[in-house]
PDB file of C-alpha atoms and ligand atoms in Angstrom:
ATOM      1  CA  MET A 123       9.055  -8.316 -14.391  1.00 51.00           C
ATOM      2  CA  SER A 124       6.312  -6.469 -16.186  1.00 73.00           C
ATOM      3  CA  SER A 125       4.841  -3.360 -14.573  1.00 83.00           C
ATOM      4  CA  THR A 126       1.540  -4.183 -16.319  1.00 91.00           C
ATOM      5  CA  PRO A 127      -1.370  -4.927 -13.862  1.00 93.00           C
ATOM      6  CA  ARG A 128      -2.331  -8.620 -13.757  1.00 95.00           C
ATOM      7  CA  LEU A 129      -5.703 -10.159 -14.215  1.00 97.00           C
ATOM      8  CA  ILE A 130      -6.613 -13.443 -12.570  1.00 96.00           C
ATOM      9  CA  ASP A 131      -9.462 -14.587 -14.713  1.00 96.00           C
ATOM     10  CA  GLY A 132     -12.589 -16.200 -13.352  1.00 96.00           C
ATOM     11  CA  ASP A 133     -15.795 -17.584 -14.695  1.00 96.00           C
ATOM     12  CA  ASP A 134     -18.168 -15.871 -12.252  1.00 97.00           C
ATOM     13  CA  PRO A 135     -18.561 -12.176 -13.152  1.00 97.00           C
ATOM     14  CA  ARG A 136     -20.565 -11.183  -9.984  1.00 98.00           C
ATOM     15  CA  ILE A 137     -17.494 -10.564  -7.848  1.00 98.00           C
ATOM     16  CA  LEU A 138     -14.348  -8.575  -8.857  1.00 98.00           C
ATOM     17  CA  LEU A 139     -11.460  -8.401  -6.468  1.00 98.00           C
ATOM     18  CA  VAL A 140      -8.905  -5.533  -6.461  1.00 98.00           C
ATOM     19  CA  CYS A 141      -5.517  -5.550  -4.820  1.00 98.00           C
ATOM     20  CA  ASP A 142      -3.896  -2.088  -5.103  1.00 98.00           C
ATOM     21  CA  HIS A 143      -0.791  -3.051  -3.051  1.00 98.00           C
ATOM     22  CA  ALA A 144      -0.199  -6.640  -4.237  1.00 98.00           C
ATOM     23  CA  SER A 145       3.450  -6.106  -5.348  1.00 98.00           C
ATOM     24  CA  ASN A 146       6.724  -4.863  -3.922  1.00 97.00           C
ATOM     25  CA  ALA A 147       8.288  -4.751  -7.391  1.00 97.00           C
ATOM     26  CA  VAL A 148      10.407  -1.800  -8.563  1.00 96.00           C
ATOM     27  CA  PRO A 149      10.905  -1.504 -12.362  1.00 94.00           C
ATOM     28  CA  ALA A 150      14.442  -2.284 -13.541  1.00 93.00           C
ATOM     29  CA  GLY A 151      16.636   0.787 -13.530  1.00 92.00           C
ATOM     30  CA  LEU A 152      14.680   2.728 -10.958  1.00 94.00           C
ATOM     31  CA  ASP A 153      16.421   3.599  -7.693  1.00 95.00           C
ATOM     32  CA  LEU A 154      14.003   4.698  -4.999  1.00 96.00           C
ATOM     33  CA  GLY A 155      16.914   5.496  -2.574  1.00 96.00           C
ATOM     34  CA  VAL A 156      15.416   3.403   0.254  1.00 95.00           C
ATOM     35  CA  PRO A 157      17.159   0.703   2.341  1.00 93.00           C
ATOM     36  CA  ALA A 158      16.846  -2.748   0.696  1.00 91.00           C
ATOM     37  CA  GLU A 159      15.018  -4.130   3.691  1.00 94.00           C
ATOM     38  CA  ALA A 160      12.299  -1.539   3.288  1.00 94.00           C
ATOM     39  CA  LEU A 161      11.163  -3.304   0.137  1.00 95.00           C
ATOM     40  CA  SER A 162      10.168  -6.350   2.030  1.00 95.00           C
ATOM     41  CA  GLN A 163       8.197  -4.383   4.608  1.00 94.00           C
ATOM     42  CA  HIS A 164       4.649  -2.818   4.762  1.00 93.00           C
ATOM     43  CA  VAL A 165       5.880   0.407   3.442  1.00 94.00           C
ATOM     44  CA  ALA A 166       6.449  -1.236   0.020  1.00 96.00           C
ATOM     45  CA  TRP A 167       3.349  -3.468  -0.246  1.00 97.00           C
ATOM     46  CA  ASP A 168       0.538  -5.120   1.661  1.00 98.00           C
ATOM     47  CA  ILE A 169       2.146  -8.337   2.964  1.00 98.00           C
ATOM     48  CA  GLY A 170      -0.062 -11.419   2.202  1.00 98.00           C
ATOM     49  CA  ALA A 171      -2.613  -9.377   0.274  1.00 98.00           C
ATOM     50  CA  GLU A 172      -1.890 -10.963  -3.163  1.00 98.00           C
ATOM     51  CA  ALA A 173      -1.910 -14.484  -1.736  1.00 98.00           C
ATOM     52  CA  VAL A 174      -5.291 -13.922  -0.162  1.00 98.00           C
ATOM     53  CA  SER A 175      -6.555 -12.291  -3.267  1.00 98.00           C
ATOM     54  CA  ARG A 176      -5.534 -15.246  -5.446  1.00 98.00           C
ATOM     55  CA  THR A 177      -6.925 -17.806  -2.910  1.00 98.00           C
ATOM     56  CA  VAL A 178     -10.215 -15.992  -2.648  1.00 98.00           C
ATOM     57  CA  ALA A 179     -10.473 -15.636  -6.468  1.00 98.00           C
ATOM     58  CA  ALA A 180      -9.843 -19.373  -6.822  1.00 98.00           C
ATOM     59  CA  THR A 181     -12.423 -20.203  -4.112  1.00 98.00           C
ATOM     60  CA  LEU A 182     -15.132 -18.008  -5.644  1.00 98.00           C
ATOM     61  CA  ALA A 183     -14.069 -18.578  -9.265  1.00 98.00           C
ATOM     62  CA  CYS A 184     -14.079 -14.795  -9.725  1.00 98.00           C
ATOM     63  CA  ARG A 185     -11.616 -12.313 -11.232  1.00 98.00           C
ATOM     64  CA  ALA A 186      -8.860 -10.401  -9.399  1.00 98.00           C
ATOM     65  CA  TRP A 187      -7.083  -7.322 -10.585  1.00 98.00           C
ATOM     66  CA  LEU A 188      -3.547  -6.987  -9.089  1.00 98.00           C
ATOM     67  CA  ALA A 189      -1.136  -4.199  -9.132  1.00 98.00           C
ATOM     68  CA  SER A 190       2.374  -5.082 -10.375  1.00 97.00           C
ATOM     69  CA  VAL A 191       4.569  -2.296  -8.804  1.00 97.00           C
ATOM     70  CA  SER A 192       5.282  -1.220  -5.245  1.00 98.00           C
ATOM     71  CA  ARG A 193       3.324   1.577  -3.745  1.00 97.00           C
ATOM     72  CA  LEU A 194       6.686   3.302  -3.203  1.00 98.00           C
ATOM     73  CA  VAL A 195       6.791   3.614  -7.016  1.00 98.00           C
ATOM     74  CA  VAL A 196       3.221   4.735  -7.412  1.00 98.00           C
ATOM     75  CA  ASP A 197       0.353   4.278  -5.030  1.00 98.00           C
ATOM     76  CA  CYS A 198      -2.793   3.209  -6.880  1.00 98.00           C
ATOM     77  CA  ASN A 199      -4.930   3.893  -3.803  1.00 98.00           C
ATOM     78  CA  ARG A 200      -4.219   7.596  -3.829  1.00 98.00           C
ATOM     79  CA  PRO A 201      -5.333  10.278  -6.333  1.00 98.00           C
ATOM     80  CA  PRO A 202      -2.782  10.846  -8.995  1.00 97.00           C
ATOM     81  CA  GLU A 203      -1.520  14.141  -7.423  1.00 96.00           C
ATOM     82  CA  GLN A 204      -0.660  12.244  -4.228  1.00 97.00           C
ATOM     83  CA  ALA A 205       0.432   8.914  -5.805  1.00 98.00           C
ATOM     84  CA  ILE A 206       4.208   9.412  -5.788  1.00 98.00           C
ATOM     85  CA  PRO A 207       5.151   9.306  -2.022  1.00 96.00           C
ATOM     86  CA  GLN A 208       7.917  11.382  -0.717  1.00 96.00           C
ATOM     87  CA  HIS A 209       8.171   9.364   2.567  1.00 93.00           C
ATOM     88  CA  SER A 210       6.366   6.337   4.104  1.00 91.00           C
ATOM     89  CA  ASP A 211       6.097   5.561   7.811  1.00 87.00           C
ATOM     90  CA  GLY A 212       9.067   7.768   8.607  1.00 88.00           C
ATOM     91  CA  ILE A 213      11.260   6.502   5.677  1.00 91.00           C
ATOM     92  CA  PRO A 214      12.197   9.261   3.144  1.00 93.00           C
ATOM     93  CA  ILE A 215      11.975   8.134  -0.509  1.00 96.00           C
ATOM     94  CA  SER A 216      14.819  10.099  -1.949  1.00 96.00           C
ATOM     95  CA  GLY A 217      14.368   8.644  -5.422  1.00 96.00           C
ATOM     96  CA  ASN A 218      10.938  10.202  -5.546  1.00 97.00           C
ATOM     97  CA  ALA A 219      12.174  13.766  -4.893  1.00 96.00           C
ATOM     98  CA  ASN A 220      12.314  16.388  -7.522  1.00 93.00           C
ATOM     99  CA  LEU A 221      11.149  14.132 -10.371  1.00 96.00           C
ATOM    100  CA  SER A 222      11.411  15.533 -13.874  1.00 96.00           C
ATOM    101  CA  ALA A 223       8.133  16.010 -15.845  1.00 97.00           C
ATOM    102  CA  THR A 224       9.086  12.952 -17.921  1.00 96.00           C
ATOM    103  CA  ASP A 225       9.749  10.796 -14.828  1.00 95.00           C
ATOM    104  CA  THR A 226       6.548  11.963 -13.241  1.00 97.00           C
ATOM    105  CA  ALA A 227       4.632  11.060 -16.328  1.00 97.00           C
ATOM    106  CA  ALA A 228       6.096   7.591 -16.452  1.00 95.00           C
ATOM    107  CA  ARG A 229       5.072   6.953 -12.834  1.00 96.00           C
ATOM    108  CA  LEU A 230       1.555   8.165 -13.459  1.00 97.00           C
ATOM    109  CA  ALA A 231       1.260   6.056 -16.569  1.00 97.00           C
ATOM    110  CA  LEU A 232       1.484   3.051 -14.228  1.00 97.00           C
ATOM    111  CA  HIS A 233      -1.348   4.527 -12.140  1.00 98.00           C
ATOM    112  CA  HIS A 234      -3.445   5.177 -15.216  1.00 98.00           C
ATOM    113  CA  ALA A 235      -2.804   1.558 -16.468  1.00 97.00           C
ATOM    114  CA  PHE A 236      -4.009   0.168 -13.237  1.00 98.00           C
ATOM    115  CA  HIS A 237      -7.295   2.261 -13.066  1.00 98.00           C
ATOM    116  CA  ASP A 238      -8.048   2.154 -16.751  1.00 98.00           C
ATOM    117  CA  GLY A 239      -7.669  -1.609 -16.834  1.00 98.00           C
ATOM    118  CA  LEU A 240      -9.886  -1.971 -13.717  1.00 98.00           C
ATOM    119  CA  ALA A 241     -12.537   0.249 -15.298  1.00 98.00           C
ATOM    120  CA  ARG A 242     -12.391  -1.913 -18.398  1.00 98.00           C
ATOM    121  CA  GLN A 243     -12.930  -5.051 -16.362  1.00 98.00           C
ATOM    122  CA  ILE A 244     -16.011  -3.475 -14.733  1.00 98.00           C
ATOM    123  CA  GLN A 245     -17.384  -2.380 -18.070  1.00 98.00           C
ATOM    124  CA  LEU A 246     -16.746  -5.680 -19.832  1.00 97.00           C
ATOM    125  CA  ARG A 247     -18.422  -7.877 -17.260  1.00 98.00           C
ATOM    126  CA  PRO A 248     -20.145  -5.733 -14.706  1.00 98.00           C
ATOM    127  CA  PRO A 249     -19.797  -7.138 -11.262  1.00 98.00           C
ATOM    128  CA  GLN A 250     -22.482  -6.960  -8.392  1.00 98.00           C
ATOM    129  CA  LEU A 251     -19.771  -6.400  -5.848  1.00 98.00           C
ATOM    130  CA  LEU A 252     -16.288  -4.912  -5.905  1.00 98.00           C
ATOM    131  CA  VAL A 253     -14.002  -6.068  -3.208  1.00 98.00           C
ATOM    132  CA  SER A 254     -10.619  -4.572  -2.342  1.00 98.00           C
ATOM    133  CA  ILE A 255      -8.063  -6.640  -0.321  1.00 98.00           C
ATOM    134  CA  HIS A 256      -5.508  -4.765   1.752  1.00 98.00           C
ATOM    135  CA  SER A 257      -3.264  -5.697   4.791  1.00 98.00           C
ATOM    136  CA  PHE A 258      -1.964  -3.445   7.514  1.00 96.00           C
ATOM    137  CA  THR A 259       0.974  -3.502   9.889  1.00 92.00           C
ATOM    138  CA  PRO A 260       0.309  -4.370  13.510  1.00 90.00           C
ATOM    139  CA  ALA A 261       2.006  -1.116  14.548  1.00 83.00           C
ATOM    140  CA  LEU A 262       3.320   1.868  12.567  1.00 83.00           C
ATOM    141  CA  ALA A 263       6.917   3.001  13.436  1.00 80.00           C
ATOM    142  CA  SER A 264       5.591   6.520  13.346  1.00 81.00           C
ATOM    143  CA  ALA A 265       2.463   5.838  15.556  1.00 80.00           C
ATOM    144  CA  PRO A 266       3.306   2.690  17.537  1.00 78.00           C
ATOM    145  CA  ALA A 267      -0.056   2.187  19.246  1.00 84.00           C
ATOM    146  CA  PRO A 268      -1.023  -1.488  18.750  1.00 87.00           C
ATOM    147  CA  ARG A 269      -3.657  -2.242  16.271  1.00 91.00           C
ATOM    148  CA  PRO A 270      -5.677  -5.083  17.732  1.00 93.00           C
ATOM    149  CA  TRP A 271      -8.064  -5.792  14.867  1.00 97.00           C
ATOM    150  CA  PRO A 272      -7.359  -9.010  13.009  1.00 98.00           C
ATOM    151  CA  ILE A 273      -9.701  -7.917  10.149  1.00 98.00           C
ATOM    152  CA  ALA A 274     -11.635  -4.759   9.328  1.00 98.00           C
ATOM    153  CA  ILE A 275     -14.010  -3.311   6.779  1.00 98.00           C
ATOM    154  CA  LEU A 276     -13.545   0.152   5.449  1.00 98.00           C
ATOM    155  CA  TRP A 277     -16.146   2.262   3.697  1.00 98.00           C
ATOM    156  CA  ASN A 278     -16.853   5.912   2.823  1.00 98.00           C
ATOM    157  CA  GLN A 279     -20.584   6.614   2.243  1.00 98.00           C
ATOM    158  CA  ASP A 280     -22.044   3.450   0.747  1.00 98.00           C
ATOM    159  CA  TYR A 281     -22.649   1.196   3.678  1.00 98.00           C
ATOM    160  CA  ARG A 282     -24.978  -1.408   1.951  1.00 98.00           C
ATOM    161  CA  ALA A 283     -22.369  -4.151   1.546  1.00 98.00           C
ATOM    162  CA  THR A 284     -20.402  -3.324   4.693  1.00 98.00           C
ATOM    163  CA  GLU A 285     -23.478  -3.882   6.813  1.00 98.00           C
ATOM    164  CA  TYR A 286     -23.811  -7.546   5.773  1.00 98.00           C
ATOM    165  CA  ALA A 287     -19.999  -8.156   5.939  1.00 98.00           C
ATOM    166  CA  LEU A 288     -19.705  -6.927   9.465  1.00 98.00           C
ATOM    167  CA  ALA A 289     -22.635  -9.017  10.551  1.00 98.00           C
ATOM    168  CA  ALA A 290     -20.999 -12.084   8.836  1.00 98.00           C
ATOM    169  CA  LEU A 291     -17.692 -11.470  10.543  1.00 98.00           C
ATOM    170  CA  GLU A 292     -19.432 -11.153  13.871  1.00 98.00           C
ATOM    171  CA  ALA A 293     -20.831 -14.652  13.322  1.00 97.00           C
ATOM    172  CA  GLU A 294     -17.281 -16.154  12.747  1.00 97.00           C
ATOM    173  CA  PRO A 295     -15.953 -18.001  15.883  1.00 95.00           C
ATOM    174  CA  ASP A 296     -12.500 -17.089  17.244  1.00 93.00           C
ATOM    175  CA  LEU A 297     -11.302 -14.244  15.075  1.00 97.00           C
ATOM    176  CA  GLY A 298      -8.843 -13.418  17.850  1.00 95.00           C
ATOM    177  CA  GLY A 299      -9.708  -9.766  18.323  1.00 96.00           C
ATOM    178  CA  PRO A 300     -12.308  -7.019  17.731  1.00 97.00           C
ATOM    179  CA  ILE A 301     -13.598  -6.564  14.188  1.00 98.00           C
ATOM    180  CA  GLY A 302     -12.569  -3.248  12.790  1.00 97.00           C
ATOM    181  CA  ALA A 303     -15.179  -0.884  11.346  1.00 98.00           C
ATOM    182  CA  ASN A 304     -13.348   1.836   9.556  1.00 98.00           C
ATOM    183  CA  GLU A 305     -10.063   0.873  11.386  1.00 95.00           C
ATOM    184  CA  PRO A 306      -7.092   1.132  11.472  1.00 93.00           C
ATOM    185  CA  TYR A 307      -7.992   4.216   9.419  1.00 92.00           C
ATOM    186  CA  SER A 308     -11.304   5.459   8.054  1.00 95.00           C
ATOM    187  CA  GLY A 309     -12.585   4.958   4.477  1.00 97.00           C
ATOM    188  CA  GLN A 310     -14.089   8.383   4.849  1.00 96.00           C
ATOM    189  CA  ILE A 311     -10.499   9.736   4.794  1.00 96.00           C
ATOM    190  CA  LEU A 312      -8.919   7.416   2.312  1.00 96.00           C
ATOM    191  CA  ASN A 313     -10.921   5.205  -0.178  1.00 97.00           C
ATOM    192  CA  TYR A 314      -9.584   6.283  -3.506  1.00 98.00           C
ATOM    193  CA  THR A 315      -9.960   3.127  -5.593  1.00 98.00           C
ATOM    194  CA  MET A 316     -13.370   2.206  -4.100  1.00 98.00           C
ATOM    195  CA  ASP A 317     -14.599   5.774  -4.354  1.00 98.00           C
ATOM    196  CA  ARG A 318     -13.539   5.978  -8.044  1.00 98.00           C
ATOM    197  CA  HIS A 319     -14.744   2.547  -9.249  1.00 98.00           C
ATOM    198  CA  ALA A 320     -17.629   1.758  -6.951  1.00 98.00           C
ATOM    199  CA  GLU A 321     -19.155   4.781  -5.040  1.00 98.00           C
ATOM    200  CA  ALA A 322     -18.950   6.918  -8.192  1.00 98.00           C
ATOM    201  CA  ILE A 323     -21.178   4.576 -10.122  1.00 97.00           C
ATOM    202  CA  GLY A 324     -23.372   3.213  -7.250  1.00 98.00           C
ATOM    203  CA  LEU A 325     -21.720  -0.298  -7.259  1.00 98.00           C
ATOM    204  CA  PRO A 326     -21.789  -1.952  -3.845  1.00 98.00           C
ATOM    205  CA  TYR A 327     -18.287  -2.770  -2.489  1.00 98.00           C
ATOM    206  CA  LEU A 328     -16.288  -4.071   0.399  1.00 98.00           C
ATOM    207  CA  GLY A 329     -12.868  -2.815   1.522  1.00 98.00           C
ATOM    208  CA  PHE A 330     -11.117  -5.587   3.599  1.00 98.00           C
ATOM    209  CA  GLU A 331      -8.107  -4.807   5.726  1.00 98.00           C
ATOM    210  CA  ILE A 332      -6.354  -7.836   7.266  1.00 98.00           C
ATOM    211  CA  ARG A 333      -3.468  -7.587   9.789  1.00 97.00           C
ATOM    212  CA  GLN A 334      -0.416  -8.720   7.962  1.00 97.00           C
ATOM    213  CA  ASP A 335       1.072 -10.931  10.569  1.00 96.00           C
ATOM    214  CA  LEU A 336      -1.931 -13.263  10.291  1.00 97.00           C
ATOM    215  CA  ILE A 337      -1.459 -13.753   6.473  1.00 98.00           C
ATOM    216  CA  ALA A 338       2.389 -13.900   6.298  1.00 97.00           C
ATOM    217  CA  ASN A 339       2.423 -17.710   5.808  1.00 98.00           C
ATOM    218  CA  ALA A 340       0.401 -20.354   3.938  1.00 98.00           C
ATOM    219  CA  PRO A 341      -1.703 -21.645   6.820  1.00 98.00           C
ATOM    220  CA  GLY A 342      -2.664 -18.072   7.647  1.00 98.00           C
ATOM    221  CA  VAL A 343      -3.447 -17.192   4.016  1.00 98.00           C
ATOM    222  CA  ALA A 344      -5.652 -20.366   3.876  1.00 98.00           C
ATOM    223  CA  ARG A 345      -7.539 -19.464   7.059  1.00 98.00           C
ATOM    224  CA  TRP A 346      -8.159 -15.794   6.334  1.00 98.00           C
ATOM    225  CA  SER A 347      -8.936 -16.302   2.694  1.00 98.00           C
ATOM    226  CA  ALA A 348     -11.753 -18.711   3.735  1.00 98.00           C
ATOM    227  CA  ILE A 349     -13.017 -16.139   6.129  1.00 98.00           C
ATOM    228  CA  VAL A 350     -13.009 -13.406   3.454  1.00 98.00           C
ATOM    229  CA  ALA A 351     -14.679 -15.685   0.904  1.00 98.00           C
ATOM    230  CA  ARG A 352     -17.508 -16.641   3.424  1.00 98.00           C
ATOM    231  CA  THR A 353     -17.930 -12.995   4.207  1.00 98.00           C
ATOM    232  CA  ILE A 354     -18.241 -12.106   0.508  1.00 98.00           C
ATOM    233  CA  ARG A 355     -20.703 -14.919  -0.026  1.00 98.00           C
ATOM    234  CA  ALA A 356     -22.879 -13.757   2.936  1.00 98.00           C
ATOM    235  CA  THR A 357     -22.753 -10.159   1.622  1.00 98.00           C
ATOM    236  CA  GLN A 358     -23.787 -11.267  -1.789  1.00 97.00           C
ATOM    237  CA  GLU A 359     -26.772 -13.062  -0.236  1.00 97.00           C
ATOM    238  CA  GLY A 360     -27.717 -10.119   1.812  1.00 97.00           C
ATOM    239  CA  LEU A 361     -27.584  -7.710  -1.196  1.00 97.00           C
ATOM    240  CA  CYS A 362     -29.659 -10.114  -3.310  1.00 94.00           C
ATOM    241  CA  SER A 363     -32.368 -10.559  -0.705  1.00 94.00           C
ATOM    242  CA  ALA A 364     -32.524  -6.799  -0.191  1.00 88.00           C
ATOM    243  CA  SER A 365     -32.930  -5.990  -3.941  1.00 80.00           C
TER     244      SER A 365
HETATM  245 ZN1   ZN B  24      -3.223  -1.486   0.958  1.00 86.81          ZN
END
């Protein structure tokens, strides 16, 4: 499998989706030194996030930019100097310890390819709204307090789009739990991709987090993709009416 980020093309330039943690792929020949089962778990990728991104992109006829390697290889939602994790949720990643300069450069080349390609998409056909799609585990092994939110919006400083999205989610019936606002962690602590490609240029954005158990099968993906698509549409309308 190629390590090149993937573009899902779409006719409508107004929305651009980003999925930093779409893939659990590890390039051939690279041994991360983690148990095989870890590669199917949240430590390696955002379970269900690629499927939601693809479904929302199809619904809205918009583009989606998807990472093609596991975040255990390189984490595109971290600054480069923190992008090669040494451990994740209590699992040491021995294959990332003591990397040579050559190996470090090869990993960071994947990070650069993701971000340079995303910047190119924004430049080629400037969107009105950048939307990131993530999923989160219902409980961390290292911090097992339950995370009750089915869906959440994360932001750092720019609240323009978030305000409309939270209102739209409040209007959805039967979400099954409280809507997370900067949960299960704050965008004011970690918001790298949105900070770099949206906040830095004044582009409105939404950072979705969806609990992974809700989008681990096709009916769940269909249900939550529809909710995300409606929330994006309502946010677009709100931003348009405000401008
Ligand atoms: Zn993620």
